[in-house]
Coordinates of C-alpha atoms and ligand atoms in Angstrom, one line a residue:
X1 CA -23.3 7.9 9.3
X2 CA -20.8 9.8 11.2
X3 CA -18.7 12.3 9.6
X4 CA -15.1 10.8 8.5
X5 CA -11.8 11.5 10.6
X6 CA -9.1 13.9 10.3
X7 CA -5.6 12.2 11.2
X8 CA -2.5 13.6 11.2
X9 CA 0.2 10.4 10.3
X10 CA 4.1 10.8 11.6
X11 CA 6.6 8.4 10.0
X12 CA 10.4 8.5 11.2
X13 CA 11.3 5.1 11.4
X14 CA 14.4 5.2 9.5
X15 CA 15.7 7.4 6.1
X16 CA 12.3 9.6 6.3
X17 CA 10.9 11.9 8.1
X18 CA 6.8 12.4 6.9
X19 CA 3.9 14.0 8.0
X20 CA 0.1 13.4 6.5
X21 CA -3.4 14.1 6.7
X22 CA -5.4 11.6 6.0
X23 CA -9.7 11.3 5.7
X24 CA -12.3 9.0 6.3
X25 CA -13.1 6.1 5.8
X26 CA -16.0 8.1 4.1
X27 CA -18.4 6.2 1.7
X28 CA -17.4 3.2 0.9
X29 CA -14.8 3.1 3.7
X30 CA -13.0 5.2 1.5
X31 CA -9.7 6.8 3.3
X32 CA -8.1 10.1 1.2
X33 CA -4.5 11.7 1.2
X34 CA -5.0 15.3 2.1
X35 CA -1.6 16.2 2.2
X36 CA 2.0 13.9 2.4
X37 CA 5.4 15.7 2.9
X38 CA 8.6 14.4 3.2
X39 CA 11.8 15.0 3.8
X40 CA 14.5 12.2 3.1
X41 CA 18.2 11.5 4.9
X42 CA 21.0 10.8 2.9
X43 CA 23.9 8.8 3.5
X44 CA 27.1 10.1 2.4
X45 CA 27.8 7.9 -1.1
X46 CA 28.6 4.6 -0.4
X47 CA 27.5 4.8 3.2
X48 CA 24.5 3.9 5.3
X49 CA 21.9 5.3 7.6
X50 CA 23.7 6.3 10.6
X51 CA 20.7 6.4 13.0
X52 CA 22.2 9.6 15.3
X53 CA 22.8 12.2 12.2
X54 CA 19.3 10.5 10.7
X55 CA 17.8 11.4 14.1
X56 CA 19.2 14.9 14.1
X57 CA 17.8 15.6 10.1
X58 CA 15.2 14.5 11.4
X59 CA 14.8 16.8 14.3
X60 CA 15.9 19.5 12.1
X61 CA 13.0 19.2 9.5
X62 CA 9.9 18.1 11.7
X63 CA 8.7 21.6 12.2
X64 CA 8.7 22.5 8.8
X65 CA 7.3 19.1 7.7
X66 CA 4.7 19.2 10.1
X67 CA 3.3 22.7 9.4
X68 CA 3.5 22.6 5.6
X69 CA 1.8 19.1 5.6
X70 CA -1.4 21.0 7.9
X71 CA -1.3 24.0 5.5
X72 CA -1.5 21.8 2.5
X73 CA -4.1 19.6 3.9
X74 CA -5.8 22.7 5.1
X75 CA -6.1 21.2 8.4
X76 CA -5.6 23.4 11.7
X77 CA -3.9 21.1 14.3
X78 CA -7.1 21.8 16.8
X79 CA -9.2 20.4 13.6
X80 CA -7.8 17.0 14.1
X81 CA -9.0 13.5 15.4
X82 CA -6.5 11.6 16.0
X83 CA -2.5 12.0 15.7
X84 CA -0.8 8.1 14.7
X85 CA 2.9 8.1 14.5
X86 CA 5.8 4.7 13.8
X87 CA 6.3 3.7 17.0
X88 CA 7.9 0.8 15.9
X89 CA 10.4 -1.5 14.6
X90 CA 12.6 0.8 13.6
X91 CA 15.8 3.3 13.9
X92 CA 15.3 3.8 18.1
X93 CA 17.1 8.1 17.6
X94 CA 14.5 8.0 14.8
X95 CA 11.7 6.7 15.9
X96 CA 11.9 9.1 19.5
X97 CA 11.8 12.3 16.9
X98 CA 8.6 11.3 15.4
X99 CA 6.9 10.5 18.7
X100 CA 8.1 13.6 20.3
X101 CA 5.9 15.5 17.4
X102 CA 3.1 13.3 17.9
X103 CA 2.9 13.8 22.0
X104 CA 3.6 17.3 21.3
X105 CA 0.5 17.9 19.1
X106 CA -1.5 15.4 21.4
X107 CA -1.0 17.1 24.4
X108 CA -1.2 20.9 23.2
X109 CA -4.6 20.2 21.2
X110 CA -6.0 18.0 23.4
X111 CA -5.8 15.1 19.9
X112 CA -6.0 11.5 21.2
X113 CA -2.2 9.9 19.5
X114 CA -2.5 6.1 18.5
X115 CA 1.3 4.3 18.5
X116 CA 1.1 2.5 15.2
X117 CA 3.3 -0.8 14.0
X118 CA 5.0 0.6 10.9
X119 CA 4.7 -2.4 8.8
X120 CA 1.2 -2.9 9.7
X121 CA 0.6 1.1 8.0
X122 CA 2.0 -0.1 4.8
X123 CA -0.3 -3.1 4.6
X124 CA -3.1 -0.7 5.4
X125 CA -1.8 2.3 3.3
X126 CA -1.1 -0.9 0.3
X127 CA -5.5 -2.4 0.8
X128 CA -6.7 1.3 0.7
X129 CA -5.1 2.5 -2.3
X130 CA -5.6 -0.6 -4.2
X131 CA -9.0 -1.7 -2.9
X132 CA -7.3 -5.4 -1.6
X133 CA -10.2 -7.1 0.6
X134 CA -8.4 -10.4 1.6
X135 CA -4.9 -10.5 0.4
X136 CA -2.0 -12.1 0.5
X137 CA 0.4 -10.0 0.9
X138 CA 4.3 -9.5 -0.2
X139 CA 5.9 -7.1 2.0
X140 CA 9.5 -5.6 0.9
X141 CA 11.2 -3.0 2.1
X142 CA 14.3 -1.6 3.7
X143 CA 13.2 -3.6 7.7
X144 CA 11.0 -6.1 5.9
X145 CA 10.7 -9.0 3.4
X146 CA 7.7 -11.5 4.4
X147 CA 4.3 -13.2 2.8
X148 CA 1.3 -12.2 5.4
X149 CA -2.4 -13.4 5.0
X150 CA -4.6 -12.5 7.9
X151 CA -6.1 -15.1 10.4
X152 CA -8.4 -14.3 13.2
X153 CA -7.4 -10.8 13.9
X154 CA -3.6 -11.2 13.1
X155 CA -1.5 -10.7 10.1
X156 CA 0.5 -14.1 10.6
X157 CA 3.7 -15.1 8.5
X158 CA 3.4 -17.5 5.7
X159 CA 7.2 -17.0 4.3
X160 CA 9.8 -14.6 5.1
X161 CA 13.6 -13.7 4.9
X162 CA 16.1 -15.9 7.2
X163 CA 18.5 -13.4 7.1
X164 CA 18.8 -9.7 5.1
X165 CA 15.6 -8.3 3.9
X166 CA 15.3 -7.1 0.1
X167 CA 15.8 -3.7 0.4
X168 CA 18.8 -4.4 2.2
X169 CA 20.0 -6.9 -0.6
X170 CA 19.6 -3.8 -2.9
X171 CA 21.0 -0.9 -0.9
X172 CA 24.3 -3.2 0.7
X173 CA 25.3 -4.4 -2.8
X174 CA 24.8 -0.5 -4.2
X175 CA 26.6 0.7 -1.4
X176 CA 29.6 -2.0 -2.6
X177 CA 29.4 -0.4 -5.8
X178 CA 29.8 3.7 -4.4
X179 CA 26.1 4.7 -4.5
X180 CA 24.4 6.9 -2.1
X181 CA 21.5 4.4 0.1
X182 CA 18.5 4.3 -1.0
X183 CA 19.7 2.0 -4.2
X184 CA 17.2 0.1 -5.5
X185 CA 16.1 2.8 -8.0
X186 CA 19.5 3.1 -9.3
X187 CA 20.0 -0.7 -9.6
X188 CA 16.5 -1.1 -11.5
X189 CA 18.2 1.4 -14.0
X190 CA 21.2 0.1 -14.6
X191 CA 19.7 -3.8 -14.8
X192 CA 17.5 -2.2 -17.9
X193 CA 20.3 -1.6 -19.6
X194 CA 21.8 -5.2 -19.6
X195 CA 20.6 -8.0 -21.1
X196 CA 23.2 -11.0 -19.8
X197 CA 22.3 -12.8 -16.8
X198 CA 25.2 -14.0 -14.7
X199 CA 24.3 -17.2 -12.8
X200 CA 24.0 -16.3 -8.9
X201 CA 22.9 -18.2 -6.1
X202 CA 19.1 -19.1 -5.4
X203 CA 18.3 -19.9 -2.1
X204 CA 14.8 -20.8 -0.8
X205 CA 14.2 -23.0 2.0
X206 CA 10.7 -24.3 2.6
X207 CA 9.1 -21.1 1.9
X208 CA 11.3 -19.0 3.2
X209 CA 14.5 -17.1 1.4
X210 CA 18.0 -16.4 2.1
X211 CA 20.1 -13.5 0.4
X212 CA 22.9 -13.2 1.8
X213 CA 24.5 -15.8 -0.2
X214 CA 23.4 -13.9 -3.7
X215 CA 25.0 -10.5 -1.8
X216 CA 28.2 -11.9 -1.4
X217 CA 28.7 -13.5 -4.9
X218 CA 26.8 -10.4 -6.9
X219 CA 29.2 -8.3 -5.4
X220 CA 32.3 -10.8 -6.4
X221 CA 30.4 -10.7 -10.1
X222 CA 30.3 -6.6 -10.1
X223 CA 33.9 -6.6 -9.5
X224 CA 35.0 -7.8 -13.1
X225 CA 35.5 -4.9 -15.2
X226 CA 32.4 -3.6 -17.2
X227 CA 29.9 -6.2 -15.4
X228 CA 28.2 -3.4 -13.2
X229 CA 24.7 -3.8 -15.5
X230 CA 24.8 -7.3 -15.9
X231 CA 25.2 -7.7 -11.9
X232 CA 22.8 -5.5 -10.9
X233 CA 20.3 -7.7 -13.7
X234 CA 21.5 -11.0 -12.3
X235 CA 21.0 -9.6 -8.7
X236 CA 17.4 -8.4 -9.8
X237 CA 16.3 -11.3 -11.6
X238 CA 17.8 -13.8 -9.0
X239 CA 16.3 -12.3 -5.4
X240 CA 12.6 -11.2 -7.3
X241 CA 12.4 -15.2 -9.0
X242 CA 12.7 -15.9 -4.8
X243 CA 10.3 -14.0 -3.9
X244 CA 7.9 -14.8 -7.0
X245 CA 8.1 -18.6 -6.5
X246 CA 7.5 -18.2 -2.7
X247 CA 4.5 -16.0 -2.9
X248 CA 3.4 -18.5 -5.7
X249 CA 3.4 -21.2 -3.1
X250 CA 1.8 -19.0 -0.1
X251 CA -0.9 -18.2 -2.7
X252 CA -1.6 -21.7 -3.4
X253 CA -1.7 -22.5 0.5
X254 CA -3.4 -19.9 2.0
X255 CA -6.0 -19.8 -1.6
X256 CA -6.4 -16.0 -1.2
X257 CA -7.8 -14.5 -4.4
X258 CA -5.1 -11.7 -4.5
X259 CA -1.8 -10.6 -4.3
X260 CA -0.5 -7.0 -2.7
X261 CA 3.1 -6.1 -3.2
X262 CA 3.9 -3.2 -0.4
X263 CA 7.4 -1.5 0.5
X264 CA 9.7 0.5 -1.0
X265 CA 10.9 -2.3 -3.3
X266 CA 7.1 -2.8 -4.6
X267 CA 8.4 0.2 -6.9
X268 CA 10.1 -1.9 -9.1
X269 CA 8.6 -2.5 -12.3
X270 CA 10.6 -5.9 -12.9
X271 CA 9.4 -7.4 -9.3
X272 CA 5.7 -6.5 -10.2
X273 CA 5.9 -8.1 -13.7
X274 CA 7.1 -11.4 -12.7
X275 CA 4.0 -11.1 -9.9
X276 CA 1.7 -10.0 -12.4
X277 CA 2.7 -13.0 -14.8
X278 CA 3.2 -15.4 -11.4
X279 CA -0.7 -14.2 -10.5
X280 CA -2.0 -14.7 -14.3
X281 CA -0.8 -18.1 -13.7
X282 CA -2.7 -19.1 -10.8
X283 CA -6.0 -17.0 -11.9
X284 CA -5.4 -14.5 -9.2
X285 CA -5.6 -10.7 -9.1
X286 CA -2.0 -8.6 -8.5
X287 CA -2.1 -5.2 -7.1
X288 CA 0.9 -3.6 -6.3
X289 CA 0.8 -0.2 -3.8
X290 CA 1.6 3.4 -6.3
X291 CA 5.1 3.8 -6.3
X292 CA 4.7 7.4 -4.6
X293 CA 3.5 5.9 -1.5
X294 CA 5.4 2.5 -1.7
X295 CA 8.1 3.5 0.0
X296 CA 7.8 5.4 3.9
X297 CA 5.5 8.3 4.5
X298 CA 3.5 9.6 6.8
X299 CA 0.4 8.2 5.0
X300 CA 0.6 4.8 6.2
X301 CA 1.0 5.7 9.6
X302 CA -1.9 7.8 9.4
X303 CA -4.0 5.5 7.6
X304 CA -4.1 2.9 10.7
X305 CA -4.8 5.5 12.7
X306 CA -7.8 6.4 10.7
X307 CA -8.9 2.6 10.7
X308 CA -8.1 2.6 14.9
X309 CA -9.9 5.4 15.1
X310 CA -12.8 4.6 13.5
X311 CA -13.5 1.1 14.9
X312 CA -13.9 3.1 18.3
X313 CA -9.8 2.0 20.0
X314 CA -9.2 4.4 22.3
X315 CA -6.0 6.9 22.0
X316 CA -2.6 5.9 24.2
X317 CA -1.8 7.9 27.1
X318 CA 0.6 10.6 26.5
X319 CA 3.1 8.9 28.7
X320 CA 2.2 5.2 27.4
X321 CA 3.2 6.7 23.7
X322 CA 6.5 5.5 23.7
X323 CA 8.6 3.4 21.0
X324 CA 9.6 0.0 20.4
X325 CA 12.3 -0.6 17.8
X326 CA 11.9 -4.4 18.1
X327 CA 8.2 -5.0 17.5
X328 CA 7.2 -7.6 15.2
X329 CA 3.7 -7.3 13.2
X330 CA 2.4 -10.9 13.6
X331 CA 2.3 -9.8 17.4
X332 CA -0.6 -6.7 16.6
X333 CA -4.0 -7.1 17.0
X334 CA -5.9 -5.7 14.0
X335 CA -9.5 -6.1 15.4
X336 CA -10.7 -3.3 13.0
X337 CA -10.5 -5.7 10.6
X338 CA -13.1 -8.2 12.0
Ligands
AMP401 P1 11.0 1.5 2.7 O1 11.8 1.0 3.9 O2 9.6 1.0 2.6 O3 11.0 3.0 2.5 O4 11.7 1.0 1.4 C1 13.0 1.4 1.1 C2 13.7 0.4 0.2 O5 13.0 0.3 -1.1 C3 15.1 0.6 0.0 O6 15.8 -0.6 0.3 C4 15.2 1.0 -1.5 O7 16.4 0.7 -2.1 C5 14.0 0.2 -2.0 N1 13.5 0.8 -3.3 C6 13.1 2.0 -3.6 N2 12.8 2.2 -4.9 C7 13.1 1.0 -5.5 C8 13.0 0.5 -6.8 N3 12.6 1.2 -7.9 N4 13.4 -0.8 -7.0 C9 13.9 -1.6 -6.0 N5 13.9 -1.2 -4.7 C10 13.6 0.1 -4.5
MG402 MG1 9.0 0.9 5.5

């Protein structure tokens, strides 16, 4: 067997700037986190990302990311394989930062980049963590709420959000209420200390959902005095019911034998019980992605580069490694995954 890859993985896609080492697939196929380190933008309270001043944090950070995340790995840049960074959808001032580092690294040490789909690295990042073989997966984050199974070669869509995404759900109605984005950790604390549920609207159509309806009247709701809690409950327990009865459906369609919750919002111990129980229902097993690598990191990113790498894809050209901040995943080939 030949001997398992060093990648260097470059998230800065939105909030996040991240670089990892990653190695493998070694026996088994298994893929390890050498090192992961981050460094997070953050909105002034009650404001959200504005992509320029992200951009320029970003910018700011990436040289001290980048050489603390090879000395922890203990991974000289001339060691590496392969260098994968976002190169899309995502933040376009954001996006240019992290592919700057990864040209930069490719071109001085001669270390073949791969351009990776961001959501596609979380799905990836989600099955190598959890050992998932064929899942159906849930995917909710800040840029994405949708149920994927893969089909010849693709991830294709079997649900997905007609308008705002979760996160978003979570971070504009924290916002409304004076937090600093990202929320959803805050709300989860303050719905576990309520136990009233305020009726909100529920919205699926087909199998697909629509919050914007539940954003407007939540916030309405948080407005009376002393109803902050119960809100951010009723929000909660309203928007994960949506996505629990639509992933119950996709599981029934598609008949995979497992759910995988990945995303930033897959850290929320409320969503993942009503998919745990939802699962238990339908005799299927639930994984849900750690919450330290649930949300954006450099790990994912390098993860599909690992898995690029690996099934023998050749690197970009320096100039082709450019970004895309429009670039949907049902449109990527994963061939490495027969
Ligand atoms: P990502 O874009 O994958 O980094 O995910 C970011 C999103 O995850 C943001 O909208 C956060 O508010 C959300 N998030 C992070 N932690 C939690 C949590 N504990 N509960 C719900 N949402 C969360
Ligand atoms: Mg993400």
């Amino acid at each position: 067997m030949s001997r398992p890859l060093l990648c260097l993985g470059v998230e800065s896609t939105a909030h996040t700037f991240s670089c990892a080492v990653l190695e493998g697939p070694g026996r088994g196929g298994r893929i390890r986190v050498l090192s992961d380190v981050r460094r997070a933008y953050r909105p002034p309270d009650g404001a959200g990302i504005h992509p320029r001043e992200a951009a320029r944090h970003h910018a700011a950070r990436s040289g001290e990311v980048l050489s603390e995340c090879l000395s922890a790995a203990g991974v000289p840049a001339p060691g590496l394989d392969a260098v994968a960074y976002s190169a899309g959808p995502g933040l376009g001032p954001c996006l240019r930062v992290g592919a700057v580092v990864a040209r930069a690294v490719s071109s001085m040490h001669s270390v073949p980049v791969y351009p990776v789909n961001h959501a596609v690295g979380h799905i990836d990042l989600g099955m190598a963590l959890t050992g998932a073989r064929d899942p159906l997966v849930l995917l909710v984050s800040g840029g994405h709420t949708m149920l994927l199974a893969l089909v010849g070669g693709r991830w294709r869509v079997f649900g997905e959000t007609l308008d705002i995404t979760l996160g978003q759900l979570l971070d504009q109605f924290g916002r409304s209420l004076g937090f600093a984005s990202p929320c959803g950790g805050r709300i989860e604390e303050m719905a576990s200390r309520s136990s009233r549920c305020i009726p909100l609207p529920y919205s699926v159509r087909g199998n697909d959902v629509s919050f914007s309806g539940l954003l407007s009247a939540a916030k309405a709701a948080a407005a009376a005095p002393g109803a902050a809690d119960d809100a951010c409950r009723s929000l909660q327990e309203t928007a994960f019911a949506m996505v629990a009865e639509a992933s119950e459906r996709a599981l029934s369609f598609t008949g995979r034998g497992e759910l995988l919750v990945a995303g930033g919002v897959a850290a929320n111990a409320r969503l993942s019980g009503m998919l745990r129980s939802a699962c238990r229902r339908h005799r299927r097993a639930f994984l849900a992605v750690p919450p330290e690598y649930s949300g954006d990191c450099g790990s994912q990113i390098a993860c599909t580069g690992i898995l690029e790498a690996s099934a023998g894809k050749a690197g970009a050209e320096v100039r082709d490694a450019f970004v895309r901040q429009s670039w949907r995943l049902d449109g990527v080939d994963v061939g490495y995954r027969g």
